[in-house]
PDB file of C-alpha atoms and ligand atoms in Angstrom:
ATOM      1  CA  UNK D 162      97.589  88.353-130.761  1.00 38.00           C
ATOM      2  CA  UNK D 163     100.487  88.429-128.065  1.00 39.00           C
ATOM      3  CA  UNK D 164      99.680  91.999-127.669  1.00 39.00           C
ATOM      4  CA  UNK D 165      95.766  91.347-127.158  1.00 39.00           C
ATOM      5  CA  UNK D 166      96.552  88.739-124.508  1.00 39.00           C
ATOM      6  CA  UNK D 167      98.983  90.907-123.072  1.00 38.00           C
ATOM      7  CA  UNK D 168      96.671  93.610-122.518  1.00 40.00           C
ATOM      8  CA  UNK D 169      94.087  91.010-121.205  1.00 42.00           C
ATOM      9  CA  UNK D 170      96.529  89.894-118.609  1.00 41.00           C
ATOM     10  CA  UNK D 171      96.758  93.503-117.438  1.00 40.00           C
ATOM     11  CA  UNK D 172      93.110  94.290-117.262  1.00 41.00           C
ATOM     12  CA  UNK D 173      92.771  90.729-115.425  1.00 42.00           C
ATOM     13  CA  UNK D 174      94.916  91.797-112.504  1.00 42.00           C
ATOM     14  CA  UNK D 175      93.800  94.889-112.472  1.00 42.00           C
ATOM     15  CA  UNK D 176      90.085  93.678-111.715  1.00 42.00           C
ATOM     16  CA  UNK D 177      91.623  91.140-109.063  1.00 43.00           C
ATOM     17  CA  UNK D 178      92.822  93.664-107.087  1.00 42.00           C
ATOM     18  CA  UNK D 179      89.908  95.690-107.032  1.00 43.00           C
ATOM     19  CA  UNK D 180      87.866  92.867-105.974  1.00 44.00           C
ATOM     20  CA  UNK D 181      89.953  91.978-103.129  1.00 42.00           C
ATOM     21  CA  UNK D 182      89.206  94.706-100.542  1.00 45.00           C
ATOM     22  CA  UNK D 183      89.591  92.860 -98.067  1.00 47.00           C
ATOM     23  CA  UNK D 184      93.013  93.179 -98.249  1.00 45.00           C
ATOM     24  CA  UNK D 185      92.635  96.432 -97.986  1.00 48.00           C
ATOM     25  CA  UNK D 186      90.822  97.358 -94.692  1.00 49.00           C
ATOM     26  CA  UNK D 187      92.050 101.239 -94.344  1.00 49.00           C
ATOM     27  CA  UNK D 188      90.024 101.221 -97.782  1.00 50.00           C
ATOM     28  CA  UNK D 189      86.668 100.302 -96.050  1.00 51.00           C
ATOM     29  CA  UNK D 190      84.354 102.317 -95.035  1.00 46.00           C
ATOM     30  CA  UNK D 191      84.417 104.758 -92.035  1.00 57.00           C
ATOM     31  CA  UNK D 192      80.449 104.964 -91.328  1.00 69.00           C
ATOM     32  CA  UNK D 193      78.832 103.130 -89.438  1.00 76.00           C
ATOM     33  CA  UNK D 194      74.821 102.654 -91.387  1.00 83.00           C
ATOM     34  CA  UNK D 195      72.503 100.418 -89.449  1.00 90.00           C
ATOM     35  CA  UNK D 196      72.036  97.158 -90.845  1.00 95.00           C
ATOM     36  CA  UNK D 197      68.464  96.683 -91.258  1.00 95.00           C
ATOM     37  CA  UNK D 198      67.958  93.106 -92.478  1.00 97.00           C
ATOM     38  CA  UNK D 199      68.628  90.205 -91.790  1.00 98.00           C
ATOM     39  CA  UNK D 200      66.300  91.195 -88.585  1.00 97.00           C
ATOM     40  CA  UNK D 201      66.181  89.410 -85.267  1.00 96.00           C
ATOM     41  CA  UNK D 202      63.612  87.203 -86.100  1.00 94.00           C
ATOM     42  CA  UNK D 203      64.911  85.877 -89.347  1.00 97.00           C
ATOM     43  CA  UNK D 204      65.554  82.124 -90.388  1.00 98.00           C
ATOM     44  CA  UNK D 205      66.924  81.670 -93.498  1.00 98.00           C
ATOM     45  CA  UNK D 206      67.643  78.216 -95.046  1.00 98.00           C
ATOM     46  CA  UNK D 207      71.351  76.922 -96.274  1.00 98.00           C
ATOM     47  CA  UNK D 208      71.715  77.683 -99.801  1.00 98.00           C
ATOM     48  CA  UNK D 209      68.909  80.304 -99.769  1.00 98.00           C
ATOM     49  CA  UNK D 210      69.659  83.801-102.063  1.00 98.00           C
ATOM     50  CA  UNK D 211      68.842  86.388 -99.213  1.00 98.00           C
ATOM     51  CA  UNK D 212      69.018  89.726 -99.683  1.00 98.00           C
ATOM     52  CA  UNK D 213      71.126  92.164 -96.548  1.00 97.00           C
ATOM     53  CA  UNK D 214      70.172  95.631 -96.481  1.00 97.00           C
ATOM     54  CA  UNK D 215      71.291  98.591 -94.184  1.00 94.00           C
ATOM     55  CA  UNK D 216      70.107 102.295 -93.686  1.00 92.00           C
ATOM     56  CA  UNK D 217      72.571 104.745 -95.830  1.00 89.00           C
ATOM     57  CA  UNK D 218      71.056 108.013 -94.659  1.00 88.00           C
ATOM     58  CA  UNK D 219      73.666 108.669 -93.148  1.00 82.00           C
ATOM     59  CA  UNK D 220      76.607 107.820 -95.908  1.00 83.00           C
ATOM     60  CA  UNK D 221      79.204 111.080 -95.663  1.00 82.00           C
ATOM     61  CA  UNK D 222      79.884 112.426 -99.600  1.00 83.00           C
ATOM     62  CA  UNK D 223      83.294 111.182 -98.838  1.00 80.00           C
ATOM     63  CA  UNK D 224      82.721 108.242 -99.007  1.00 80.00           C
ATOM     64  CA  UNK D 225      80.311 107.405-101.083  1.00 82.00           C
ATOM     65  CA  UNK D 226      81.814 105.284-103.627  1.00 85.00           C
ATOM     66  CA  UNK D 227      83.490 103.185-100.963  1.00 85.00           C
ATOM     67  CA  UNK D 228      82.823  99.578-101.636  1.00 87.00           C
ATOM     68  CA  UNK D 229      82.095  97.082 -99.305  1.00 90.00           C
ATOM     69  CA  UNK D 230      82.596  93.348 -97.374  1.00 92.00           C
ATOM     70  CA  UNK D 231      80.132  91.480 -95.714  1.00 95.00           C
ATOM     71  CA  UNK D 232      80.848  88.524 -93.003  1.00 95.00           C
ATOM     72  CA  UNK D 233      79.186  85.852 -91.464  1.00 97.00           C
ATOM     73  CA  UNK D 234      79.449  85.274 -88.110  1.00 96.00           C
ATOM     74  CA  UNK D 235      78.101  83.326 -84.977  1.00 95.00           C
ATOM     75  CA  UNK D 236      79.101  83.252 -81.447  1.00 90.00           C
ATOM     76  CA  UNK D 237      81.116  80.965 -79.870  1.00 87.00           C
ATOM     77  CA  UNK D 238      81.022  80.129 -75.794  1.00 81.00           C
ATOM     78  CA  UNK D 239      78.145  82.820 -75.872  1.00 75.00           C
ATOM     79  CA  UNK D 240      80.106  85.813 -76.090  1.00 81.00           C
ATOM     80  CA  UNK D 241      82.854  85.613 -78.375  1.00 86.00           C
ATOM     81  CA  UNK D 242      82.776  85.886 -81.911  1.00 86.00           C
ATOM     82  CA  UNK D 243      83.522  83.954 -84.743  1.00 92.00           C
ATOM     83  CA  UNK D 244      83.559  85.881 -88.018  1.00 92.00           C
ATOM     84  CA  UNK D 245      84.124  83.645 -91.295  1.00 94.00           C
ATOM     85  CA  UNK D 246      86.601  85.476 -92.956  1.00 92.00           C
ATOM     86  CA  UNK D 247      87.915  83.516 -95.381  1.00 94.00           C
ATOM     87  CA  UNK D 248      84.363  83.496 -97.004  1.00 95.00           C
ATOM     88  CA  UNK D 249      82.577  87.185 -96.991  1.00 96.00           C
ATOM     89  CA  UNK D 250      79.015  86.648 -98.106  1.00 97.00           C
ATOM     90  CA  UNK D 251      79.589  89.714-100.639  1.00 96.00           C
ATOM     91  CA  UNK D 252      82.746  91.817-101.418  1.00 94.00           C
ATOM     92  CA  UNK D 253      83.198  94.644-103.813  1.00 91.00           C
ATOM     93  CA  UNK D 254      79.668  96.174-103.821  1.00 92.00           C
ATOM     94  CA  UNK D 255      78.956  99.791-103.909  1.00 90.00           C
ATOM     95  CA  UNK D 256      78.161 100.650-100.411  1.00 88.00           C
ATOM     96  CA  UNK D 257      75.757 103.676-101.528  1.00 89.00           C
ATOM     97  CA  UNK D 258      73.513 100.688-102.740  1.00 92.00           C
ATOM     98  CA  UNK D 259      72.211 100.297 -99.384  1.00 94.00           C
ATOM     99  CA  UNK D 260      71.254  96.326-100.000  1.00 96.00           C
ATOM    100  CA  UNK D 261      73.435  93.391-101.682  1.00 96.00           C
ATOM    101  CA  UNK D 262      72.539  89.927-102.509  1.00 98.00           C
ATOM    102  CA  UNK D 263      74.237  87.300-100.727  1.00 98.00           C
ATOM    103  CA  UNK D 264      73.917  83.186-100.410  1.00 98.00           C
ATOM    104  CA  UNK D 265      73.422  81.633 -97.128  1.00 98.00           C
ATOM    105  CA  UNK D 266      76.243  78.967 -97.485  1.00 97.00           C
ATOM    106  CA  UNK D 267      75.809  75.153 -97.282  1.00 96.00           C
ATOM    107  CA  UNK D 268      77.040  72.564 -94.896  1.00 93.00           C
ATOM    108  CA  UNK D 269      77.335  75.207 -91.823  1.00 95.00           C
ATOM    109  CA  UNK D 270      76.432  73.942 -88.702  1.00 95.00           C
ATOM    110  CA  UNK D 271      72.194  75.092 -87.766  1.00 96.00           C
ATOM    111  CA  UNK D 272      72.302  77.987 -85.379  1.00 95.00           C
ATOM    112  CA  UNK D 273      70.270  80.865 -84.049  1.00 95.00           C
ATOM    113  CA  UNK D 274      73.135  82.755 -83.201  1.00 95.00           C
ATOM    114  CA  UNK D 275      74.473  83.951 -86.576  1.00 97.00           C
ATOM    115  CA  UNK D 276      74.984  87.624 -87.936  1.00 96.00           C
ATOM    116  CA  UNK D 277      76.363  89.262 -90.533  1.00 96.00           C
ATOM    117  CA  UNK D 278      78.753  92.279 -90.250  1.00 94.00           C
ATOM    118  CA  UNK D 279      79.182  95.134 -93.164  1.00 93.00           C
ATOM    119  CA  UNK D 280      82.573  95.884 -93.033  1.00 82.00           C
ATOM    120  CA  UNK D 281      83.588  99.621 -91.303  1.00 58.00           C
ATOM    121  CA  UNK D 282      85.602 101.068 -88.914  1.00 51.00           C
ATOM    122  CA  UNK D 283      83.849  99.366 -86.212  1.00 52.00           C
ATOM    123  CA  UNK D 284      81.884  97.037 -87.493  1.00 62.00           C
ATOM    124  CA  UNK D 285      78.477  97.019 -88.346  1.00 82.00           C
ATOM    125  CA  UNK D 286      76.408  94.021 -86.809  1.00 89.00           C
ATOM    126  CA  UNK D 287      73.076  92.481 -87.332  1.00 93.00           C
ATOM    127  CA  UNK D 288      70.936  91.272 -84.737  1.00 93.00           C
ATOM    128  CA  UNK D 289      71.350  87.236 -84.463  1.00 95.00           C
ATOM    129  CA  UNK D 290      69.452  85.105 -86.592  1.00 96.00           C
ATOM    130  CA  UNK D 291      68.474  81.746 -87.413  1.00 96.00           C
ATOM    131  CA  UNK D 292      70.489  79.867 -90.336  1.00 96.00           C
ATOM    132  CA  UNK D 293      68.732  76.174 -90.925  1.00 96.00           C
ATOM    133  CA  UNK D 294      68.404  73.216 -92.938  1.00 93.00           C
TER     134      UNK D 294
HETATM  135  C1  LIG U 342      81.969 109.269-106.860  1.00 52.70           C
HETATM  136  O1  LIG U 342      81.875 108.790-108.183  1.00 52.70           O
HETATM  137  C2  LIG U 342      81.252 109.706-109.077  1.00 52.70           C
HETATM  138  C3  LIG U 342      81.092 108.990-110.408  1.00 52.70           C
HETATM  139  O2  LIG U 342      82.281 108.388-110.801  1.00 52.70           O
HETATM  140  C4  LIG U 342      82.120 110.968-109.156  1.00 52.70           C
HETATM  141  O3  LIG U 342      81.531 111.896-110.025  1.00 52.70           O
HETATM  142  C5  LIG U 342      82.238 111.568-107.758  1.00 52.70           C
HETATM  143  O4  LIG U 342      83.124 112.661-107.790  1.00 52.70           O
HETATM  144  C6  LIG U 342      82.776 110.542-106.775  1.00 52.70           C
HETATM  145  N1  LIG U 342      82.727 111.093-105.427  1.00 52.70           N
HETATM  146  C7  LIG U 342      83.712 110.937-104.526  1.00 52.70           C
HETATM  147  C8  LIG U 342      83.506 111.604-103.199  1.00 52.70           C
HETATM  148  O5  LIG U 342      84.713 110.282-104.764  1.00 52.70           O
END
């Protein structure tokens, strides 16, 4: 019994880690694959499943079991921005995938100036879109 639960403990923070990339940046990916959706003329509504997909033809064998973050953000004063990251949309998923389902979160402020980001060297940005009510 102590020796089950031992082992449990083990595997528990083993999985933790792994799903914490984001404390791991150097471990992101080093590509940089077009996000294709959301698109510029999306509006998708606060607690809404939406699905964010990006182009992986390009995806170098080296990396392609990298796993990946995505972000909201939204501009502030026009051109700075703001990227949530205390809570990515998606973490963890296998960026060979080329899509990953994410929720639009609740209780955000209504904007057409959100986007998302998948997580690489430099950043990978949508076009804005609309988040409502
Ligand atoms: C990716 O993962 C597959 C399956 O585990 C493995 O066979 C392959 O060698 C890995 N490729 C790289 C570049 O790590």
């Amino acid at each position: 019994m102590l020796f089950t639960t031992f082992f449990a403990t083990l595997l528990l923070a083993a999985s933790s880690s792994l799903a914490a990339p984001i404390n791991s940046p150097q471990e992101l990916i080093v590509f940089n694959p077009p996000i294709t959706s959301p698109k510029a003329s999306a509006a998708w509504p606060m607690g809404s499943k939406q699905v964010v997909r990006w182009d992986i033809a390009e995806i170098p064998e080296s990396r392609i079991n990298t796993t990946g973050v995505i972000l909201l953000g939204h501009m502030t004063d026009g051109t700075d921005e703001h990227l949530d990251i205390e809570h990515p949309l998606a973490t963890g998923f296998p960026i060979k995938q080329g899509f990953v389902e994410v929720t639009m979160p609740q209780g955000i402020d209504a904007r057409d100036d959100y986007f998302v980001v998948l997580f690489g060297d430099s950043g990978n940005k949508s076009p804005k879109f609309k988040i409502h009510h």
